[in-house]
Coordinates of C-alpha atoms in Angstrom, one line a residue:
M248 CA -22.6 -32.4 -32.6
L249 CA -19.0 -33.7 -32.1
H250 CA -16.5 -33.1 -34.9
T251 CA -13.5 -35.3 -35.5
R252 CA -10.0 -34.0 -36.3
I253 CA -7.2 -35.8 -38.2
A254 CA -3.6 -34.8 -37.5
L255 CA -1.3 -34.8 -40.5
V256 CA 1.9 -36.9 -40.2
A257 CA 4.8 -34.5 -39.8
K258 CA 8.4 -34.8 -38.8
I259 CA 10.4 -31.8 -37.5
T260 CA 13.6 -31.4 -35.4
F261 CA 13.3 -29.9 -32.0
G262 CA 16.3 -29.5 -29.7
G263 CA 17.8 -32.7 -31.1
L264 CA 14.6 -34.6 -30.8
V265 CA 12.3 -35.7 -33.6
V266 CA 8.7 -34.8 -33.3
M267 CA 6.2 -37.0 -35.0
A268 CA 2.5 -36.2 -35.3
L269 CA 0.5 -39.4 -35.6
A270 CA -2.9 -39.5 -37.3
A271 CA -5.7 -40.3 -34.9
T272 CA -9.4 -39.4 -34.9
A273 CA -11.2 -38.2 -31.8
P274 CA -14.1 -36.0 -30.7
A275 CA -12.7 -32.5 -30.5
A276 CA -15.2 -31.3 -27.9
Q277 CA -13.4 -33.4 -25.3
A278 CA -9.9 -32.1 -26.0
G279 CA -9.9 -29.7 -23.1
D280 CA -11.1 -32.2 -20.5
V281 CA -7.6 -33.4 -19.5
G282 CA -4.7 -31.0 -18.6
L283 CA -2.3 -33.1 -20.5
V284 CA -4.0 -32.4 -23.8
R285 CA -3.0 -29.0 -25.3
N286 CA -4.9 -27.6 -28.2
G287 CA -6.1 -31.1 -29.0
V288 CA -2.6 -32.7 -28.9
L289 CA -1.0 -35.1 -26.4
N290 CA 2.8 -34.7 -26.7
V291 CA 4.6 -38.0 -25.8
C292 CA 8.3 -38.6 -25.4
T293 CA 9.6 -42.0 -26.5
G294 CA 12.8 -43.7 -27.7
G295 CA 11.0 -45.3 -30.7
D296 CA 13.4 -48.2 -30.8
F297 CA 12.0 -50.9 -28.5
P298 CA 9.9 -53.4 -30.5
P299 CA 7.2 -54.5 -30.1
M300 CA 6.5 -51.6 -27.7
Q301 CA 7.4 -48.7 -30.0
Y302 CA 9.5 -48.8 -33.2
Y303 CA 9.6 -48.0 -36.9
E304 CA 8.6 -51.0 -38.9
N305 CA 10.8 -50.1 -41.9
P306 CA 13.8 -47.8 -42.4
G307 CA 12.6 -44.3 -43.3
D308 CA 9.1 -44.8 -41.9
E309 CA 7.5 -41.7 -40.6
K310 CA 5.0 -43.4 -38.3
L311 CA 5.8 -45.3 -35.1
V312 CA 4.0 -48.6 -34.5
G313 CA 3.9 -50.9 -31.5
F314 CA 1.8 -52.0 -28.5
E315 CA 2.7 -48.9 -26.4
V316 CA 1.9 -46.6 -29.4
D317 CA -1.5 -48.2 -29.7
V318 CA -2.1 -47.8 -25.9
V319 CA -1.2 -44.2 -25.8
D320 CA -3.2 -43.4 -29.0
A321 CA -6.2 -45.0 -27.3
I322 CA -5.7 -42.9 -24.2
A323 CA -5.4 -39.7 -26.3
K324 CA -8.6 -40.7 -28.1
Q325 CA -10.4 -41.0 -24.8
W326 CA -9.3 -37.5 -23.9
G327 CA -10.4 -36.1 -27.3
G328 CA -6.9 -35.5 -28.6
T329 CA -4.4 -36.8 -31.1
T330 CA -0.8 -37.9 -30.3
R331 CA 2.4 -36.2 -31.3
Y332 CA 5.6 -38.3 -30.6
V333 CA 8.8 -36.7 -29.5
V334 CA 11.5 -39.2 -30.4
G335 CA 14.9 -39.0 -28.7
D336 CA 17.6 -40.9 -26.8
F337 CA 16.3 -42.9 -23.9
K338 CA 18.4 -41.1 -21.3
G339 CA 16.9 -37.7 -22.4
L340 CA 13.3 -38.7 -22.2
L341 CA 12.5 -37.8 -18.6
P342 CA 14.5 -34.5 -18.7
S343 CA 12.5 -33.6 -21.8
L344 CA 9.3 -34.3 -19.8
G345 CA 10.7 -32.0 -17.0
A346 CA 11.4 -29.3 -19.6
E347 CA 7.8 -29.6 -20.9
R348 CA 8.8 -30.7 -24.4
C349 CA 6.2 -33.4 -23.8
D350 CA 3.5 -34.3 -21.3
L351 CA 3.9 -38.1 -21.1
V352 CA 6.8 -40.5 -21.4
A353 CA 6.0 -43.9 -22.8
S354 CA 9.1 -45.9 -23.8
G355 CA 9.2 -49.3 -22.0
I356 CA 10.6 -47.4 -19.0
M357 CA 10.8 -49.1 -15.6
V358 CA 9.1 -47.6 -12.6
T359 CA 11.8 -47.0 -10.0
K360 CA 11.9 -45.2 -6.6
E361 CA 14.7 -42.9 -7.9
R362 CA 12.6 -41.8 -10.9
L363 CA 9.5 -41.3 -8.8
K364 CA 11.4 -38.7 -6.7
A365 CA 11.1 -36.3 -9.6
Y366 CA 8.2 -37.6 -11.7
D367 CA 4.9 -39.3 -11.3
A368 CA 4.2 -42.6 -13.1
V369 CA 1.4 -45.1 -13.6
P370 CA 2.6 -48.7 -13.7
Y371 CA 0.7 -50.6 -16.4
F372 CA 2.8 -53.4 -17.8
V373 CA 5.0 -56.2 -16.5
S374 CA 7.8 -57.8 -18.5
N375 CA 9.5 -61.1 -17.5
V376 CA 12.8 -62.6 -18.4
V377 CA 12.4 -65.7 -20.6
M378 CA 14.5 -68.4 -22.3
V379 CA 14.1 -68.7 -26.1
T380 CA 14.9 -71.8 -28.1
A381 CA 14.3 -73.1 -31.6
A382 CA 10.7 -74.3 -32.0
S383 CA 12.0 -77.7 -33.0
D384 CA 13.9 -78.2 -29.7
T385 CA 12.0 -80.6 -27.5
E386 CA 14.8 -81.2 -25.0
T387 CA 15.7 -77.7 -23.7
K388 CA 12.8 -77.0 -21.4
S389 CA 14.6 -75.2 -18.5
P390 CA 17.9 -73.5 -17.9
L391 CA 19.4 -76.6 -16.3
D392 CA 18.8 -78.4 -19.6
L393 CA 21.5 -76.2 -21.1
S394 CA 24.3 -78.1 -19.4
G395 CA 27.1 -78.6 -22.0
K396 CA 25.2 -76.5 -24.6
V397 CA 25.7 -73.1 -26.1
L398 CA 23.8 -70.1 -24.7
A399 CA 24.0 -67.0 -26.9
I400 CA 23.7 -63.7 -25.0
E401 CA 23.6 -60.0 -26.2
A402 CA 26.8 -58.4 -24.9
G403 CA 26.5 -55.8 -22.2
T404 CA 23.1 -56.9 -20.9
T405 CA 22.1 -58.1 -17.5
Y406 CA 21.5 -61.5 -19.0
E407 CA 25.3 -62.1 -18.8
K408 CA 24.9 -62.1 -15.0
T409 CA 21.9 -64.5 -15.3
A410 CA 24.1 -66.8 -17.4
A411 CA 27.0 -66.6 -14.9
A412 CA 24.6 -67.5 -12.1
L413 CA 23.3 -70.4 -14.1
N414 CA 26.9 -71.8 -14.5
A415 CA 27.4 -71.4 -10.7
E416 CA 24.3 -73.5 -10.2
M417 CA 25.6 -76.1 -12.7
A418 CA 28.8 -76.3 -10.8
K419 CA 27.0 -77.0 -7.5
A420 CA 24.9 -79.7 -9.2
G421 CA 28.0 -81.3 -10.7
K422 CA 26.8 -80.6 -14.2
A423 CA 28.9 -79.5 -17.3
P424 CA 28.8 -75.7 -17.6
V425 CA 26.9 -73.8 -20.2
Q426 CA 29.1 -72.4 -23.1
I427 CA 28.3 -68.7 -23.0
Q428 CA 28.8 -66.8 -26.2
T429 CA 28.1 -63.1 -26.5
Y430 CA 27.1 -61.1 -29.6
P431 CA 26.7 -57.4 -30.2
S432 CA 23.0 -57.4 -31.1
A433 CA 19.8 -59.1 -30.3
S434 CA 19.2 -60.0 -33.9
G435 CA 22.7 -61.7 -34.0
V436 CA 21.8 -63.8 -30.9
I437 CA 18.6 -65.0 -32.5
E438 CA 20.5 -65.9 -35.7
Q439 CA 22.7 -68.3 -33.7
I440 CA 19.6 -70.2 -32.6
L441 CA 18.1 -70.3 -36.0
V442 CA 21.3 -71.7 -37.6
G443 CA 21.8 -74.2 -34.8
R444 CA 25.0 -72.7 -33.3
A445 CA 23.3 -72.0 -30.0
A446 CA 20.6 -73.9 -28.1
A447 CA 19.0 -70.8 -26.4
T448 CA 19.2 -67.2 -25.4
I449 CA 17.8 -65.2 -22.5
T450 CA 15.8 -62.1 -23.1
Q451 CA 12.6 -60.2 -22.2
D452 CA 9.3 -61.7 -23.1
T453 CA 8.5 -58.5 -25.1
T454 CA 11.5 -59.1 -27.3
A455 CA 10.7 -62.8 -27.6
A456 CA 7.2 -62.0 -28.6
F457 CA 8.4 -59.6 -31.3
R458 CA 10.9 -62.2 -32.7
I459 CA 8.3 -65.0 -32.7
K460 CA 5.8 -62.7 -34.5
Q461 CA 8.5 -61.9 -37.1
M462 CA 9.4 -65.6 -37.6
P463 CA 6.3 -67.7 -36.8
G464 CA 7.0 -71.4 -36.2
R465 CA 10.7 -71.0 -35.8
L466 CA 11.1 -69.9 -32.1
Q467 CA 9.5 -70.8 -28.8
V468 CA 9.6 -69.7 -25.1
P469 CA 9.9 -72.9 -23.0
Y470 CA 10.8 -71.2 -19.7
N471 CA 9.7 -68.0 -17.9
Y472 CA 11.9 -66.8 -15.0
G473 CA 9.1 -64.8 -13.6
D474 CA 11.4 -61.9 -12.7
G475 CA 8.9 -59.1 -13.5
E476 CA 10.0 -55.6 -14.4
T477 CA 7.2 -53.1 -14.2
Y478 CA 7.0 -50.5 -17.0
G479 CA 5.1 -47.3 -16.5
I480 CA 3.9 -44.1 -18.3
Y481 CA 5.5 -41.1 -16.7
L482 CA 4.2 -37.6 -16.3
R483 CA 5.0 -34.5 -14.3
K484 CA 3.9 -34.3 -10.7
G485 CA 0.9 -32.2 -9.6
G486 CA -2.8 -31.8 -10.4
D487 CA -5.3 -34.5 -11.3
N488 CA -3.4 -35.7 -14.4
R489 CA -2.2 -39.0 -12.8
E490 CA -5.7 -39.9 -11.7
A491 CA -6.9 -39.2 -15.3
L492 CA -4.2 -41.4 -16.7
V493 CA -5.1 -44.3 -14.3
E494 CA -8.8 -43.9 -15.2
A495 CA -7.9 -44.0 -19.0
I496 CA -5.9 -47.2 -18.6
E497 CA -8.5 -48.9 -16.5
T498 CA -11.1 -48.0 -19.1
L499 CA -9.0 -49.8 -21.7
Q500 CA -8.7 -52.8 -19.4
A501 CA -12.4 -52.9 -18.5
G502 CA -13.6 -52.6 -22.1
G503 CA -11.4 -55.3 -23.4
E504 CA -9.4 -53.0 -25.7
M505 CA -6.1 -53.6 -23.8
K506 CA -6.5 -57.4 -24.1
A507 CA -7.1 -57.0 -27.8
L508 CA -3.9 -55.0 -28.2
L509 CA -1.9 -57.6 -26.2
Q510 CA -3.2 -60.3 -28.6
K511 CA -2.4 -58.1 -31.6
W512 CA 1.3 -57.8 -30.5
N513 CA 1.6 -61.4 -29.3
L514 CA 2.2 -60.3 -25.7
P515 CA 1.2 -62.3 -22.6
E516 CA -2.5 -61.7 -21.8
T517 CA -1.7 -61.0 -18.1
A518 CA 1.0 -58.4 -18.9
T519 CA -1.2 -55.5 -18.0
D520 CA -2.8 -57.0 -14.9
V521 CA -0.8 -54.4 -12.8
K522 CA -1.7 -52.4 -9.8
H523 CA -1.4 -48.7 -10.6
E524 CA -0.1 -47.5 -7.2
T525 CA 3.6 -46.6 -6.8
N526 CA 3.9 -46.9 -3.0

């Protein structure tokens, strides 16, 4: 007879990282089947600040929520384990994986050739750049429709280059340039659209989905650039662990659970239609 275990929520400091144990039920008899599960626990490094992938819903919350959290919890459950999240700065996540402070990294982290030199990864999610406007705006349907209008952009992001390229395109077409205004935060950018100071912004579809879910009926995505960035779940090289991770993700896809999670978080239904090879 299989017995279930429930991990108590706990928060401790470990080498500058915050370790979160997230409650999850699973059959304990399967806990030793996958090498990534140790004593019934799957340790996962994450930044914890990338909604709707993984974030704290309210200040002071102990429990992470988000699409990626749900996915990893479901994977751990397949393996008969519970999840413990090691939360830290984004730049320190892969080094923490290498130091065995965790056994997976799930943090909206792109799959790159440079990272694959030191770690394995399983691509599983594609995010696209999109344009966001007010839901009431029926005129701004593509970037070229922004001629003479204000485009709000989060400062220091690659979207500034996208906006500059758009103005270069406007100049070639003999159109009035876009008025580009930068703001220090993503929330500040959205606020400019909501109050009518800006016609649009450029961001990732994941961020757009989160904002639209927060403020239903007030924002829309009229244009998708289609410039996909592939996110992956990272793990250390060696053994059969990568194959086990691929199998777990494919099980979620085949059973419809992945699709249900995409719908729950208002994400594109094709976002996880990704090949899992890295070469």
